[in-house]
Amino acid sequence: METVVSGIRSTGHLHLGNYFGAIRNFIQMQHEHQCYFFIADLHALTTHPKPEDFRQSVRKVLVEYLAAGLDPEACTLYIQSDLPQIPELYLLLNMYAYVGELERCTSFKEKIRKHPDNINAGLLTYPVLMAADIIIHKATKVPVGKDQEQHLEMARNFVNRFNHLYQTEYFPEPHAYNFGKELVKVPGLDGSGKMGKSEGEGNAIFLVDEPEVIRKKVMRAVTDTGPGNPGQEMSEPVANLFNLLSLVSTKDTVDYFKEQHDKAIIRYGDLKKQLAEDIIMFTAPIREKVREISANDDYLEQVIALGGLKARESAARTLKEVRAIIGFTN
Ligand code: TYM
């Protein structure tokens, strides 16, 4: 049994990218390993949300986590800011993280480009906070999507530096995980890149989107001007639709449309209709559970109180040992 940690930022509803990149793994791993799954509300602060939106976002992620299949009896489910040990370990880890490597981090460079008006130090040290989240439970496996790969590499650097400096093997190396296979990147509907909350209208399909909304978004998805000649290679936006189809549809369906594409007789309208209906079918039970769970405040409070308790216990143990290794006197 290994120790597993992962989190999702509380910046709004969960989308198919979160599901297939991360949550699908959470659901499977929770019964096989010691799992800690959390709502990353500290990380969400980099964008300065209003307190009421902030609270609502945390609640949304909690409800959607549970609706998607996280079992609070099987895993430890908590809110990041409920563990005071995380900011403390984050502060300590900052001493082993170099500004140069943080500045070179791809996600930081991207944030600078997109939001030149808000380049705060929290963004720069974002990977340090993430490493603290992971090693506070001494995790070895971290189920995440492809976009988090570099952050995991940085976490390993901090861990190795710490271990080396104190001549210890205290922290194990954490590794990104996806069923033991390649990490996943779920594309958005706008023709390129990945599905993401901040990528603009119509890019992401949220787990709570109503069928009509899903149909509208999928029908508006970018394709190309036509399949061209038989056997012609797929354009990127069309390949993206096939990628999504392969996540929610049966193999027969995917094969059918692939053949239509190969013969250059595919009608993108038909492909999109099928994709929309299969996404609706896939997300319907989650939507149903969201309605059920979100009405139950007592249950939600119970889950989070118990998860916080269990997670703090594990975190306190680690921090006590780390303080001793570093040489604090008490
Ligand atoms: P976040 O909130 O951006 O995304 C949560 C998880 O969903 C995955 N994901 C995707 N996977 C595949 N395709 C996509 N289009 C896609 N979009 C999102 C992400 O890879 C991630 O696994 N920094 C993290 C949250 C975090 C964390 C941690 C994760 C904080 N501390 C410690 C693991 C361990 C983040 O912003 O994820």
mmCIF file of C-alpha atoms and ligand atoms in Angstrom, residues 6-9 15 17-18 21-22 38 40 43 126 130 133-134 142-145 147-148 184-186 194-195, ligand 1:
data_model
loop_
_atom_site.group_PDB
_atom_site.id
_atom_site.type_symbol
_atom_site.label_atom_id
_atom_site.label_comp_id
_atom_site.label_asym_id
_atom_site.label_seq_id
_atom_site.Cartn_x
_atom_site.Cartn_y
_atom_site.Cartn_z
ATOM 1 C CA SER A 6 -3.741 14.962 -4.774
ATOM 2 C CA GLY A 7 -5.815 18.118 -4.883
ATOM 3 C CA ILE A 8 -7.876 20.333 -7.114
ATOM 4 C CA ARG A 9 -7.980 24.103 -6.874
ATOM 5 C CA HIS A 15 -14.749 19.854 -15.712
ATOM 6 C CA GLY A 17 -10.323 17.568 -17.757
ATOM 7 C CA ASN A 18 -10.286 17.343 -13.959
ATOM 8 C CA GLY A 21 -6.888 13.757 -15.596
ATOM 9 C CA ALA A 22 -7.292 13.252 -11.869
ATOM 10 C CA PHE A 38 -8.030 17.784 -0.754
ATOM 11 C CA ALA A 40 -6.660 23.388 -2.773
ATOM 12 C CA HIS A 43 -3.627 27.771 -4.218
ATOM 13 C CA TYR A 126 3.167 27.862 -6.185
ATOM 14 C CA MET A 130 2.259 22.048 -3.925
ATOM 15 C CA ASP A 133 0.838 19.425 0.154
ATOM 16 C CA ILE A 134 2.362 16.234 -1.108
ATOM 17 C CA VAL A 142 0.289 11.798 -7.057
ATOM 18 C CA PRO A 143 -2.559 11.295 -9.520
ATOM 19 C CA VAL A 144 -2.596 14.373 -11.774
ATOM 20 C CA GLY A 145 -2.993 15.405 -15.391
ATOM 21 C CA ASP A 147 -0.036 19.806 -16.924
ATOM 22 C CA GLN A 148 1.232 19.039 -13.408
ATOM 23 C CA VAL A 184 -3.544 12.592 -19.599
ATOM 24 C CA LYS A 185 -4.236 15.903 -21.311
ATOM 25 C CA VAL A 186 -7.916 16.387 -22.083
ATOM 26 C CA LYS A 194 -6.293 21.812 -22.976
ATOM 27 C CA MET A 195 -9.627 21.955 -21.268
HETATM 28 P P1 TYM B 1 -6.059 22.116 -11.111
HETATM 29 O O1 TYM B 1 -7.062 22.561 -10.103
HETATM 30 O O2 TYM B 1 -5.718 23.042 -12.205
HETATM 31 O O3 TYM B 1 -6.489 20.751 -11.744
HETATM 32 C C1 TYM B 1 -6.838 19.658 -10.921
HETATM 33 C C2 TYM B 1 -6.410 18.370 -11.565
HETATM 34 O O4 TYM B 1 -7.040 18.217 -12.834
HETATM 35 C C3 TYM B 1 -6.065 18.006 -13.814
HETATM 36 N N1 TYM B 1 -6.477 18.652 -15.081
HETATM 37 C C4 TYM B 1 -6.403 18.063 -16.262
HETATM 38 N N2 TYM B 1 -5.975 16.841 -16.621
HETATM 39 C C5 TYM B 1 -6.032 16.520 -17.928
HETATM 40 N N3 TYM B 1 -6.504 17.368 -18.876
HETATM 41 C C6 TYM B 1 -6.930 18.604 -18.559
HETATM 42 N N4 TYM B 1 -7.398 19.421 -19.502
HETATM 43 C C7 TYM B 1 -6.892 19.001 -17.202
HETATM 44 N N5 TYM B 1 -7.222 20.130 -16.541
HETATM 45 C C8 TYM B 1 -6.958 19.896 -15.233
HETATM 46 C C9 TYM B 1 -4.791 18.621 -13.289
HETATM 47 O O5 TYM B 1 -3.655 18.046 -13.896
HETATM 48 C C10 TYM B 1 -4.909 18.291 -11.831
HETATM 49 O O6 TYM B 1 -4.470 16.977 -11.579
HETATM 50 N N6 TYM B 1 -1.806 22.715 -8.650
HETATM 51 C C11 TYM B 1 -2.914 21.827 -8.829
HETATM 52 C C12 TYM B 1 -3.660 21.514 -7.536
HETATM 53 C C13 TYM B 1 -2.788 21.015 -6.458
HETATM 54 C C14 TYM B 1 -2.205 19.726 -6.359
HETATM 55 C C15 TYM B 1 -1.444 19.755 -5.163
HETATM 56 C C16 TYM B 1 -2.285 18.584 -7.138
HETATM 57 C C17 TYM B 1 -2.370 21.749 -5.383
HETATM 58 N N7 TYM B 1 -1.585 20.985 -4.623
HETATM 59 C C18 TYM B 1 -0.733 18.613 -4.739
HETATM 60 C C19 TYM B 1 -1.559 17.463 -6.711
HETATM 61 C C20 TYM B 1 -0.818 17.498 -5.537
HETATM 62 C C21 TYM B 1 -3.868 22.466 -9.808
HETATM 63 O O7 TYM B 1 -3.883 23.641 -9.969
HETATM 64 O O8 TYM B 1 -4.735 21.625 -10.368
#
